[in-house]
Coordinates of C-alpha atoms in Angstrom, one line a residue:
P30 CA 39.4 -58.1 93.8
R31 CA 40.2 -54.4 93.7
T32 CA 37.5 -53.5 91.2
A33 CA 35.0 -55.7 93.0
H34 CA 35.4 -53.6 96.1
R35 CA 34.8 -50.3 94.4
D36 CA 32.1 -51.2 91.9
E37 CA 30.9 -54.6 90.7
T38 CA 31.0 -53.5 87.1
G39 CA 34.6 -52.2 87.3
I40 CA 35.3 -48.7 85.9
A41 CA 32.7 -48.8 83.3
G42 CA 30.6 -51.9 83.4
S43 CA 31.5 -55.3 82.4
A44 CA 33.3 -53.9 79.4
R45 CA 36.2 -53.6 81.7
L46 CA 36.6 -57.4 81.3
L47 CA 37.6 -57.2 77.7
P48 CA 41.4 -57.4 78.0
A49 CA 41.0 -60.4 80.3
A50 CA 38.7 -62.1 77.8
G51 CA 40.9 -61.3 74.9
M52 CA 44.1 -62.5 76.7
T53 CA 42.6 -65.8 77.8
S54 CA 41.4 -66.4 74.2
L55 CA 44.8 -65.7 72.9
I56 CA 46.3 -68.2 75.4
E57 CA 43.7 -70.7 74.3
H58 CA 44.6 -70.3 70.6
A59 CA 48.3 -70.6 71.4
A60 CA 47.7 -73.8 73.3
L61 CA 45.5 -75.2 70.5
E62 CA 48.4 -75.1 68.1
Q63 CA 49.4 -78.6 69.2
R64 CA 45.9 -80.2 69.0
A65 CA 45.1 -83.5 67.3
P66 CA 46.3 -84.1 63.8
L67 CA 44.3 -82.4 61.1
P68 CA 43.4 -83.7 57.6
V69 CA 45.8 -82.9 54.8
L70 CA 44.5 -79.9 53.0
C71 CA 46.7 -77.9 50.7
G72 CA 48.0 -74.4 51.5
N73 CA 49.8 -72.0 49.3
E74 CA 53.2 -70.6 49.6
T75 CA 52.5 -67.7 47.2
D76 CA 50.0 -64.9 47.3
E77 CA 47.6 -66.9 45.1
E78 CA 44.8 -67.9 47.5
W79 CA 41.6 -69.9 47.1
S80 CA 38.6 -69.8 49.3
V81 CA 36.1 -72.2 50.7
D82 CA 32.6 -70.7 50.4
G83 CA 30.0 -73.2 51.7
D84 CA 29.7 -75.9 49.1
S85 CA 31.9 -74.3 46.4
E86 CA 35.6 -74.1 46.0
T87 CA 37.7 -71.9 43.7
Q88 CA 41.3 -72.2 42.5
N89 CA 43.2 -74.9 44.4
P90 CA 46.8 -73.9 44.4
C91 CA 47.9 -77.5 44.8
H92 CA 46.3 -78.1 41.4
E93 CA 47.0 -74.9 39.6
D94 CA 48.4 -76.8 36.6
S95 CA 45.6 -79.4 36.6
E96 CA 42.7 -79.3 34.3
N97 CA 40.4 -80.6 37.0
P98 CA 40.9 -78.9 40.3
N99 CA 38.3 -81.0 42.0
S100 CA 40.1 -84.3 41.5
S101 CA 39.8 -87.3 43.7
D102 CA 41.0 -87.5 47.3
D103 CA 43.8 -89.9 46.2
N104 CA 45.1 -87.5 43.6
D105 CA 44.8 -84.7 46.1
A106 CA 46.9 -86.6 48.5
D107 CA 49.5 -87.5 45.9
T108 CA 49.8 -83.9 44.7
C109 CA 50.0 -82.6 48.3
E110 CA 52.8 -85.1 49.0
E111 CA 54.7 -83.9 45.9
E112 CA 54.4 -80.3 46.9
S113 CA 54.8 -80.8 50.6
C114 CA 51.5 -79.1 51.5
V115 CA 51.0 -78.3 55.2
P116 CA 48.1 -80.0 57.0
Q117 CA 45.4 -77.4 57.4
K118 CA 41.7 -77.2 58.1
V119 CA 41.0 -74.0 56.2
R120 CA 42.9 -73.7 52.9
L121 CA 44.4 -70.3 52.8
G122 CA 47.3 -68.6 51.1
K123 CA 50.3 -66.8 52.5
R124 CA 48.2 -63.8 53.7
G125 CA 45.4 -66.1 55.1
I126 CA 41.9 -64.7 55.4
F127 CA 43.3 -61.2 54.8
S128 CA 44.2 -61.7 51.1
Q129 CA 42.7 -59.6 48.4
K130 CA 40.8 -62.5 46.9
L131 CA 39.1 -63.2 50.2
Q132 CA 37.9 -59.7 51.0
G133 CA 34.4 -60.9 51.6
G134 CA 35.6 -63.5 54.1
M135 CA 37.9 -60.9 55.8
I136 CA 35.0 -58.5 56.2
G137 CA 32.8 -61.2 57.6
F138 CA 35.5 -62.4 60.0
C139 CA 36.5 -58.9 61.3
A140 CA 32.8 -57.8 61.5
Q141 CA 32.2 -60.6 64.1
Y142 CA 34.7 -59.2 66.5
F143 CA 33.9 -55.5 65.8
A144 CA 30.2 -56.2 66.5
V145 CA 30.9 -58.2 69.7
G146 CA 33.1 -55.3 70.9
L147 CA 30.3 -52.7 70.1
I148 CA 27.6 -54.6 72.0
Y149 CA 29.9 -56.1 74.7
G150 CA 31.2 -52.6 75.5
G151 CA 28.0 -50.7 74.9
I152 CA 25.1 -52.4 76.6
P153 CA 26.8 -53.2 79.9
G154 CA 28.1 -49.6 79.9
T155 CA 24.6 -48.4 80.4
V156 CA 24.2 -50.3 83.7
Y157 CA 25.8 -47.5 85.8
G158 CA 23.5 -44.7 84.5
V159 CA 20.3 -46.7 84.3
F160 CA 20.3 -48.9 87.4
L161 CA 22.1 -46.7 89.8
G162 CA 21.2 -43.2 88.4
Y163 CA 17.7 -43.6 86.9
L164 CA 16.2 -46.5 88.8
N165 CA 18.3 -46.1 92.0
V166 CA 18.1 -49.9 92.7
P167 CA 19.5 -51.0 96.1
A168 CA 23.3 -51.4 96.2
Y169 CA 23.1 -55.2 96.5
V170 CA 20.8 -55.4 93.5
Y171 CA 23.1 -53.2 91.4
S172 CA 26.0 -55.5 92.4
T173 CA 24.0 -58.5 91.2
V174 CA 23.0 -56.9 87.9
S175 CA 26.5 -57.0 86.5
V176 CA 26.9 -60.6 87.5
I177 CA 23.7 -61.8 85.8
S178 CA 24.1 -59.6 82.7
S179 CA 27.5 -61.2 82.1
L180 CA 26.5 -64.7 83.2
P181 CA 26.6 -66.2 79.6
W182 CA 30.4 -65.8 79.6
S183 CA 30.5 -68.5 82.3
F184 CA 29.0 -70.9 79.8
K185 CA 31.6 -70.3 77.0
F186 CA 32.9 -73.9 77.5
F187 CA 29.4 -75.4 76.9
F188 CA 28.7 -73.3 73.9
G189 CA 32.1 -74.4 72.5
L190 CA 31.3 -78.0 73.2
I191 CA 28.1 -77.7 71.1
N192 CA 30.0 -76.0 68.3
D193 CA 32.5 -78.8 68.2
T194 CA 30.2 -81.7 68.5
V195 CA 26.9 -80.7 66.8
P196 CA 27.5 -79.4 63.2
I197 CA 24.5 -77.9 61.4
M198 CA 24.2 -78.8 57.7
G199 CA 27.9 -79.6 57.7
F200 CA 29.0 -76.3 59.3
R201 CA 30.3 -75.9 62.9
R202 CA 30.7 -72.1 63.0
K203 CA 28.5 -70.1 60.6
P204 CA 25.1 -71.5 61.8
Y205 CA 25.9 -70.7 65.4
M206 CA 27.0 -67.2 64.4
V207 CA 23.6 -66.7 62.7
I208 CA 21.7 -68.2 65.7
G209 CA 23.7 -66.1 68.2
W210 CA 23.2 -62.8 66.4
T211 CA 19.5 -63.5 65.7
F212 CA 19.0 -64.2 69.4
C213 CA 20.9 -61.1 70.4
A214 CA 19.0 -58.9 67.9
I215 CA 15.6 -60.2 69.2
A216 CA 16.7 -59.5 72.9
L217 CA 17.9 -56.0 72.1
F218 CA 14.8 -55.2 70.1
A219 CA 12.7 -56.4 73.0
L220 CA 14.7 -54.3 75.3
S221 CA 14.2 -51.2 73.1
N222 CA 10.5 -51.8 73.3
T223 CA 10.4 -52.2 77.1
P224 CA 10.0 -48.6 78.4
L225 CA 11.6 -47.7 81.7
P226 CA 9.3 -46.7 84.5
P227 CA 9.4 -43.1 85.7
P228 CA 12.7 -42.2 87.4
Y229 CA 13.0 -42.9 91.1
W230 CA 13.9 -39.3 92.1
C231 CA 11.9 -36.2 91.4
I232 CA 13.2 -33.9 88.7
D233 CA 14.0 -30.2 89.3
A234 CA 11.9 -28.2 86.8
V235 CA 14.6 -25.6 86.4
T236 CA 17.8 -27.5 86.2
G237 CA 16.5 -30.9 85.0
S238 CA 18.6 -32.6 87.7
Y239 CA 17.3 -35.1 90.3
I240 CA 16.3 -33.8 93.6
K241 CA 18.2 -36.2 95.9
R242 CA 18.6 -34.1 99.0
V243 CA 16.9 -31.3 100.9
T244 CA 18.5 -28.9 103.4
L245 CA 16.7 -28.6 106.7
P246 CA 16.4 -25.3 108.7
D247 CA 19.2 -26.3 111.0
G248 CA 21.6 -26.7 108.0
S249 CA 21.7 -30.5 108.0
T250 CA 21.0 -32.5 104.9
K251 CA 18.3 -35.1 104.5
S252 CA 17.4 -37.4 101.7
A253 CA 14.6 -36.1 99.6
E254 CA 11.4 -38.1 99.2
P255 CA 11.3 -40.0 95.8
C256 CA 8.5 -39.4 93.4
H257 CA 8.4 -43.0 92.2
P258 CA 9.9 -45.4 94.9
E259 CA 8.5 -48.4 93.1
S260 CA 11.0 -47.9 90.3
A261 CA 13.8 -49.2 92.5
E262 CA 12.2 -52.7 92.3
A263 CA 11.8 -52.7 88.5
G264 CA 15.3 -53.6 87.4
G265 CA 14.7 -57.4 87.1
K266 CA 13.2 -57.6 83.6
Y267 CA 15.8 -55.3 82.1
T268 CA 18.6 -57.4 83.7
I269 CA 17.1 -60.6 82.1
L270 CA 16.9 -59.0 78.7
L271 CA 20.6 -57.8 79.1
M272 CA 21.5 -61.4 79.9
L273 CA 19.7 -62.8 76.9
A274 CA 21.4 -60.2 74.6
A275 CA 24.7 -61.3 76.1
M276 CA 23.9 -64.9 75.5
G277 CA 23.4 -64.2 71.9
Y278 CA 26.6 -62.4 71.2
V279 CA 28.6 -64.9 73.4
I280 CA 27.2 -67.8 71.2
A281 CA 28.4 -65.9 68.1
D282 CA 31.7 -65.0 69.8
V283 CA 32.5 -68.6 70.7
A284 CA 31.8 -69.7 67.1
A285 CA 34.1 -66.9 65.9
D286 CA 36.8 -68.0 68.3
G287 CA 36.6 -71.5 66.9
L288 CA 36.9 -70.2 63.3
T289 CA 39.8 -68.0 64.4
T290 CA 41.6 -71.1 65.7
E291 CA 41.2 -72.8 62.3
Y292 CA 42.4 -69.7 60.4
A293 CA 45.4 -69.5 62.7
K294 CA 46.4 -73.1 62.1
A295 CA 46.3 -72.4 58.3
E296 CA 48.7 -69.5 58.6
P297 CA 52.4 -69.9 57.5
L298 CA 54.7 -70.1 60.5
E299 CA 56.1 -66.6 59.9
R300 CA 52.6 -65.1 60.1
R301 CA 51.3 -67.3 62.9
G302 CA 49.4 -65.1 65.4
T303 CA 48.3 -62.5 63.0
T304 CA 44.7 -63.7 62.9
Q305 CA 44.3 -63.8 66.6
T306 CA 45.9 -60.4 67.1
T307 CA 43.8 -58.8 64.4
A308 CA 40.6 -60.3 65.8
Y309 CA 41.1 -59.0 69.4
M310 CA 42.4 -55.7 68.2
T311 CA 39.2 -55.3 66.1
R312 CA 37.1 -56.2 69.2
T313 CA 39.0 -53.6 71.2
I314 CA 38.3 -51.0 68.6
G315 CA 34.6 -51.9 68.7
Q316 CA 34.6 -51.6 72.4
A317 CA 36.3 -48.2 72.3
F318 CA 33.7 -46.9 69.8
S319 CA 30.8 -48.1 72.1
S320 CA 32.4 -46.6 75.2
M321 CA 32.7 -43.2 73.6
F322 CA 29.1 -43.6 72.2
I323 CA 27.7 -44.2 75.6
A324 CA 29.9 -41.4 77.1
F325 CA 28.6 -38.7 74.7
F326 CA 25.1 -39.9 73.9
M327 CA 23.9 -41.3 77.2
N328 CA 25.3 -38.6 79.5
S329 CA 22.0 -36.8 80.1
K330 CA 21.0 -35.8 83.7
L331 CA 18.5 -38.6 83.7
Y332 CA 21.3 -41.2 83.6
N333 CA 23.7 -39.6 86.1
G334 CA 25.3 -37.3 83.5
S335 CA 25.7 -33.6 83.0
F336 CA 24.2 -33.0 79.5
D337 CA 20.8 -31.5 79.0
W338 CA 20.3 -33.8 76.0
G339 CA 21.0 -37.4 75.2
L340 CA 19.5 -40.7 74.0
T341 CA 17.2 -42.8 76.2
F342 CA 18.1 -46.3 77.3
E343 CA 15.5 -47.7 74.9
Q344 CA 17.1 -45.7 72.0
V345 CA 20.6 -46.9 72.9
A346 CA 19.3 -50.5 72.9
L347 CA 17.8 -50.0 69.5
C348 CA 21.1 -48.5 68.2
M349 CA 22.9 -51.6 69.5
C350 CA 20.3 -53.8 67.8
V351 CA 21.3 -52.5 64.4
P352 CA 24.8 -54.2 64.2
A353 CA 23.3 -57.4 65.6
V354 CA 20.7 -57.4 62.8
L355 CA 23.4 -56.7 60.2
M356 CA 25.5 -59.5 61.5
V357 CA 22.9 -62.1 60.6
P358 CA 23.3 -61.8 56.8
I359 CA 27.0 -61.0 57.1
S360 CA 27.6 -64.3 59.0
A361 CA 25.5 -66.2 56.6
F362 CA 27.0 -64.9 53.3
L363 CA 30.4 -63.5 54.0
V364 CA 32.0 -65.7 56.6
V365 CA 34.3 -68.3 55.0
E366 CA 34.1 -71.8 56.5
P367 CA 34.7 -75.2 54.9
K368 CA 31.7 -77.5 54.9
R369 CA 32.5 -80.7 56.7
S370 CA 32.0 -83.8 54.7
R371 CA 33.2 -87.3 55.4
A372 CA 33.4 -87.9 51.7
E373 CA 36.2 -85.3 51.6
G374 CA 38.2 -87.1 54.2
E375 CA 37.5 -84.8 57.0
E376 CA 38.3 -86.1 60.5
R377 CA 35.4 -87.6 62.4
V378 CA 33.4 -85.2 64.6
I379 CA 33.7 -86.3 68.2
S380 CA 30.4 -87.1 69.9
M381 CA 29.2 -85.3 72.9
G382 CA 29.4 -88.5 74.9
E383 CA 33.0 -88.9 74.0
Y384 CA 33.7 -85.3 74.9
F385 CA 32.2 -85.8 78.4
G386 CA 34.2 -89.0 78.7
M387 CA 37.4 -86.9 78.1
C388 CA 36.2 -84.5 80.8
W389 CA 35.7 -87.2 83.3
E390 CA 39.2 -88.7 82.6
L391 CA 40.7 -85.2 83.1
I392 CA 39.1 -84.2 86.3
Q393 CA 40.2 -87.4 88.1
S394 CA 43.7 -86.1 88.1
K395 CA 44.9 -84.7 91.5
A396 CA 47.0 -82.1 89.7
F397 CA 44.0 -80.8 87.8
F398 CA 41.8 -81.1 90.9
Y399 CA 44.2 -78.7 92.7
I400 CA 44.1 -76.1 89.9
V401 CA 40.3 -76.3 89.7
L402 CA 40.1 -75.6 93.5
Y403 CA 42.5 -72.6 93.0
N404 CA 40.6 -71.2 90.1
F405 CA 37.2 -71.6 91.9
L406 CA 38.1 -70.7 95.5
T407 CA 40.2 -67.6 94.7
P408 CA 37.4 -65.6 93.2
V409 CA 34.9 -67.0 95.6
I410 CA 36.9 -65.6 98.6
S411 CA 38.4 -62.5 97.1
N412 CA 35.1 -61.3 95.6
I413 CA 33.0 -61.4 98.8
S414 CA 33.1 -57.6 98.5
T415 CA 31.1 -54.8 100.1
T416 CA 27.9 -53.7 98.3
A417 CA 28.8 -50.1 99.2
G418 CA 31.2 -49.5 96.3
A419 CA 28.7 -48.3 93.7
Q420 CA 27.0 -45.9 96.1
V421 CA 30.3 -44.4 97.3
K422 CA 31.2 -43.9 93.6
I423 CA 28.0 -42.1 92.6
N424 CA 27.0 -40.2 95.8
W425 CA 30.3 -39.4 97.5
A426 CA 32.9 -39.4 94.7
G427 CA 30.3 -37.8 92.3
V428 CA 31.4 -39.9 89.3
E429 CA 29.2 -39.2 86.2
N430 CA 28.6 -41.5 83.3
F431 CA 30.9 -39.6 80.9
E432 CA 33.8 -39.8 83.4
N433 CA 33.0 -43.5 84.0
Q434 CA 33.3 -44.4 80.3
L435 CA 36.3 -42.2 79.7
F436 CA 38.4 -43.8 82.4
S437 CA 37.4 -47.2 81.2
L438 CA 39.3 -46.5 78.0
F439 CA 42.4 -45.4 79.9
G440 CA 42.1 -48.5 82.2
N441 CA 42.0 -50.9 79.3
V442 CA 45.1 -49.4 77.7
L443 CA 47.0 -49.7 81.0
F444 CA 45.7 -53.2 81.5
A445 CA 47.1 -54.2 78.1
F446 CA 50.4 -52.6 79.1
G447 CA 50.4 -54.6 82.3
L448 CA 50.0 -57.8 80.3
W449 CA 52.9 -56.8 78.1
L450 CA 55.0 -56.0 81.1
V451 CA 54.5 -59.4 82.7
K452 CA 55.4 -61.0 79.4
K453 CA 58.7 -59.0 79.1
R454 CA 59.9 -58.7 82.7
F455 CA 58.2 -61.2 85.0
L456 CA 57.6 -64.3 82.8
H457 CA 59.8 -66.5 85.0
T458 CA 59.1 -64.9 88.4
S459 CA 57.5 -67.1 91.0
W460 CA 53.8 -67.1 90.6
H461 CA 53.3 -67.1 94.3
K462 CA 55.5 -64.0 94.8
L463 CA 53.9 -62.1 92.0
L464 CA 50.4 -62.8 93.2
I465 CA 51.1 -62.0 96.8
S466 CA 52.9 -58.7 96.0
T467 CA 50.2 -57.5 93.6
M468 CA 47.3 -58.5 95.8
I469 CA 48.7 -56.7 98.8
F470 CA 49.6 -53.6 96.7
L471 CA 46.1 -53.5 95.3
Q472 CA 44.5 -53.5 98.7
L473 CA 46.8 -50.9 100.2
V474 CA 46.3 -48.5 97.3
D475 CA 42.6 -49.0 97.2
C476 CA 42.3 -48.5 101.0
C477 CA 44.1 -45.1 100.8
F478 CA 42.0 -43.7 98.0
T479 CA 38.7 -45.1 99.3
S480 CA 39.3 -44.0 102.9
L481 CA 39.9 -40.4 101.8
T482 CA 36.7 -40.5 99.8
I483 CA 34.6 -42.1 102.6
F484 CA 35.7 -39.6 105.3
D485 CA 35.3 -36.6 103.0
V486 CA 39.0 -35.7 102.9
V487 CA 39.0 -35.7 99.1
R488 CA 35.8 -36.2 97.2
N489 CA 36.6 -35.8 93.5
P490 CA 35.6 -38.1 90.6
F491 CA 39.0 -37.9 88.9
F492 CA 40.8 -38.6 92.2
Y493 CA 38.6 -41.6 92.8
L494 CA 38.8 -43.0 89.3
G495 CA 42.5 -42.2 89.1
E496 CA 43.2 -44.9 91.6
A497 CA 41.3 -47.4 89.5
V498 CA 43.5 -46.6 86.5
L499 CA 46.7 -46.6 88.7
T500 CA 46.1 -50.2 89.7
E501 CA 45.4 -51.6 86.3
I502 CA 49.0 -52.7 85.8
P503 CA 49.2 -54.9 89.0
T504 CA 45.7 -56.1 88.3
A505 CA 46.9 -57.3 84.9
A506 CA 49.9 -59.1 86.5
N507 CA 47.5 -60.7 89.0
F508 CA 45.2 -61.9 86.2
V509 CA 47.8 -63.1 83.7
V510 CA 49.5 -65.5 86.2
S511 CA 46.3 -67.3 86.7
T512 CA 46.1 -68.0 82.9
F513 CA 49.7 -69.4 82.6
V514 CA 48.8 -72.6 84.5
I515 CA 46.1 -73.4 81.9
V516 CA 48.7 -74.0 79.2
E517 CA 50.9 -76.0 81.6
M518 CA 48.0 -78.4 82.6
A519 CA 47.1 -79.2 79.0
D520 CA 48.3 -82.2 77.0
D521 CA 48.4 -82.5 73.2
G522 CA 44.8 -82.9 72.0
N523 CA 43.0 -81.6 75.1
E524 CA 44.0 -77.9 75.2
G525 CA 40.5 -76.6 74.5
L526 CA 39.0 -78.9 77.1
V527 CA 41.4 -77.8 79.8
Y528 CA 40.9 -74.2 78.9
G529 CA 37.1 -74.5 79.0
L530 CA 36.9 -76.4 82.3
L531 CA 39.3 -74.2 84.2
T532 CA 37.8 -70.9 83.0
T533 CA 34.3 -72.2 83.7
A534 CA 35.4 -73.0 87.2
A535 CA 36.8 -69.5 87.7
N536 CA 33.8 -67.8 86.2
L537 CA 31.4 -69.7 88.5
G538 CA 33.3 -68.3 91.5
T539 CA 32.1 -64.7 90.9
P540 CA 28.3 -65.2 91.0
F541 CA 28.7 -67.5 94.0
A542 CA 30.8 -64.8 95.8
R543 CA 28.2 -62.2 95.0
A544 CA 25.5 -64.3 96.5
L545 CA 27.5 -64.7 99.7
G546 CA 28.5 -61.0 99.7
N547 CA 24.9 -59.9 99.4
Q548 CA 23.9 -62.1 102.4
L549 CA 26.8 -61.0 104.5
Y550 CA 26.9 -57.3 104.0
R551 CA 23.1 -56.9 104.6
L552 CA 24.0 -57.4 108.3
F553 CA 25.7 -54.0 108.5
T554 CA 23.5 -51.2 109.9
P555 CA 22.6 -48.6 108.8
S556 CA 21.9 -50.4 105.5
L557 CA 24.7 -50.3 102.9
S558 CA 22.2 -50.7 100.1
K559 CA 20.0 -47.6 100.7
A560 CA 21.1 -44.4 98.8
E561 CA 19.4 -42.3 101.5
N562 CA 22.2 -43.2 104.0
Y563 CA 24.9 -42.0 101.6
I564 CA 23.0 -38.7 101.0
E565 CA 22.6 -38.0 104.7
D566 CA 26.2 -38.9 105.2
T567 CA 26.5 -39.1 108.9
P568 CA 29.8 -39.8 110.7
A569 CA 28.4 -43.1 112.1
F570 CA 27.5 -44.3 108.6
R571 CA 30.9 -43.4 107.2
R572 CA 32.4 -45.7 109.8
T573 CA 30.0 -48.5 108.8
V574 CA 31.0 -48.1 105.2
F575 CA 34.7 -48.1 106.1
F576 CA 34.4 -51.3 108.1
S577 CA 32.6 -53.0 105.2
F578 CA 35.6 -52.1 103.0
L579 CA 38.0 -53.4 105.5
M580 CA 36.2 -56.7 105.6
S581 CA 36.4 -56.8 101.8
Y582 CA 40.2 -56.2 102.0
G583 CA 40.4 -59.0 104.6
F584 CA 38.7 -61.5 102.2
A585 CA 41.0 -60.5 99.4
I586 CA 44.1 -61.1 101.6
L587 CA 42.5 -64.4 102.9
S588 CA 42.2 -65.6 99.3
L589 CA 46.0 -65.8 99.1
G590 CA 45.7 -69.0 101.2
C591 CA 44.4 -70.6 98.0
L592 CA 48.0 -70.4 96.6
Y593 CA 48.6 -73.7 98.4
F594 CA 46.8 -75.3 95.4
L595 CA 48.8 -73.4 92.8
P596 CA 52.3 -74.5 91.7
K597 CA 55.0 -71.9 92.0
Q598 CA 56.1 -72.0 88.4
K599 CA 55.9 -74.1 85.2
A600 CA 58.4 -76.7 86.3
E601 CA 56.4 -77.6 89.4
A602 CA 53.2 -77.7 87.4
Q603 CA 54.8 -80.2 85.0
E604 CA 56.1 -82.3 87.9
R605 CA 52.7 -82.4 89.5
K606 CA 51.1 -83.5 86.3
Q607 CA 53.6 -86.3 85.7
T608 CA 53.9 -87.7 89.3
W609 CA 50.5 -87.1 91.0
N610 CA 47.9 -89.8 90.8
K611 CA 44.4 -90.1 89.5
R612 CA 41.4 -91.0 91.7
P613 CA 37.6 -90.9 90.9
I614 CA 36.9 -89.0 94.1
Y615 CA 38.6 -85.9 92.8
G616 CA 36.2 -85.8 89.9
K617 CA 33.2 -86.3 92.1
I618 CA 34.3 -83.5 94.4
I619 CA 34.7 -81.1 91.4
I620 CA 31.3 -82.0 90.0
C621 CA 29.5 -81.6 93.4
L622 CA 31.3 -78.4 94.3
L623 CA 30.7 -76.6 91.0
S624 CA 27.1 -77.9 90.8
F625 CA 26.3 -76.6 94.3
A626 CA 27.9 -73.3 93.6
F627 CA 26.0 -72.9 90.4
V628 CA 22.6 -73.7 91.8
Y629 CA 23.1 -71.7 95.0
S630 CA 24.4 -68.6 93.2
M631 CA 21.7 -68.7 90.6
V632 CA 18.9 -69.0 93.2
V633 CA 20.2 -66.1 95.4
N634 CA 21.2 -63.8 92.5
F635 CA 17.9 -64.2 90.6
M636 CA 15.9 -63.8 93.8
S637 CA 17.4 -60.3 94.2
M638 CA 16.1 -59.3 90.8
F639 CA 12.3 -59.5 91.4
P640 CA 10.1 -57.4 93.6
A641 CA 8.4 -60.4 95.3
T642 CA 11.7 -61.9 96.5
M643 CA 14.3 -59.1 96.5
C644 CA 13.4 -58.0 100.0
L645 CA 14.1 -61.4 101.5
E646 CA 17.2 -61.6 103.8
F647 CA 18.3 -64.8 102.0
A648 CA 18.5 -62.7 98.8
G649 CA 20.4 -59.9 100.5
G650 CA 17.5 -57.6 101.4
D651 CA 16.5 -56.2 104.7
G652 CA 13.5 -58.4 105.2
C653 CA 9.9 -58.2 103.8
D654 CA 7.2 -56.5 105.8

């Protein structure tokens, strides 16, 4: 909620979401440890490993003394019983995928997460400089850009469903990695070949900076006339291409997460967790590289920076296209995944119909129904935030692209520290108390820093961004509590299903809130979406902006009412699950609610992207002439 008030893309674009995404995935993998029984495949207690590379297999440690490693299933089972092999899906040795004999597989595996980190942190990191600096889109449009460009993350559950139920040529992961990276590369290449229109503002021939304001004879300041006002309406097609690129790497990321789960299950108990930790550490490193790349190479004055040189948006998109292209052959030839074959005794692949049947059975539970309501309604209410945050950031706080990216790195570090702090110190604290205290603290701190910036008491980019970093720890505490309940609601065998449904419900709340926010905050006058009002900076307009922030804080506090649906701690969650009844009406309400939210938010958000409809009041505009 705090980051939503200030800037819809957080400190530095949607890359700010990385710790959250990484943490929920780790929780998912932890929960999946108790999934349905797996086929008996032999592991290795020594450092001698064997790999599965498509159709071929090499040294099986369960048969290292046998002349025929590829003996029958019956012999395999007998040998495994004699040597007490652990049931596994991927047959790995003591060091798992990180053994010396599987260097190719290790490179392919780690490259997935490094590439996702590069593009996930890089492309969304351009939004601030391009859409707000270069194109100068209206504030409500900018707020919507981050929602649409990160929309594919909301469908992670459905991509995972397809992974699990529709193997391609016997593989469930590698083909989808190839498909995802191919799709991402095509979208990024198209983006690199879609030139931006001329910049909205005129450019000073001497300094190379934008001419945003002019000083009148009486000493007052007025917004300058733009050279290309039509550029403010041109952001739609670039947003769509960003969304398509994101869809590609999300498809690949979902497949990589599934393979990570299989690798993790094959690890010896003393090393359990190494695979997941390495995966998300690698993705964080990739994100850090891309953040610094954007900070240094896209900090020209054209993109709200201070350098006289820099790459263009098209060139950055082409640079990001390179790792996506490289990941296609890497995924095809280096990633290690066992080929599924019923002749080998693999477990039957569950059909999509059966999977949806499991979903219907799950959402009829009153306990699960309450958690869905909490996960959906909390972001819906708390994220009905003012559209003024981005303009305050760029025009009043004077935050440049370099500073924006730099502070995102600091924020991610502190966010990770906040997750660790909750784990060590507040693991058994009442969820209600933790959420109430962190939510109120976030609003109070944000109000102080934002008010000083709005009323021109302190207008300094480091002061403004310093608050964003300061609140990362309570933000992490606020986030991680909402993930604890996912594990508590899961039963053996449906962990992935519970995780997917609850996170999808939560992710749908943000675009729905953005649609409502665009419609609500357009009622403020003078308009919160026009940069000219921030440049002229009249006392009356400052008060308008301040009241819009107060309304945002009010919605955030109001969202605490949704705690009624959330159990106070693990024991109460288990009690609800065991004692509360099941009724079909709960499932019908969930389906209708989420379907309506999805359709409504997609219509409103996409309407705000295109020139013919972005001016409509329904889309958040001021009305068409």
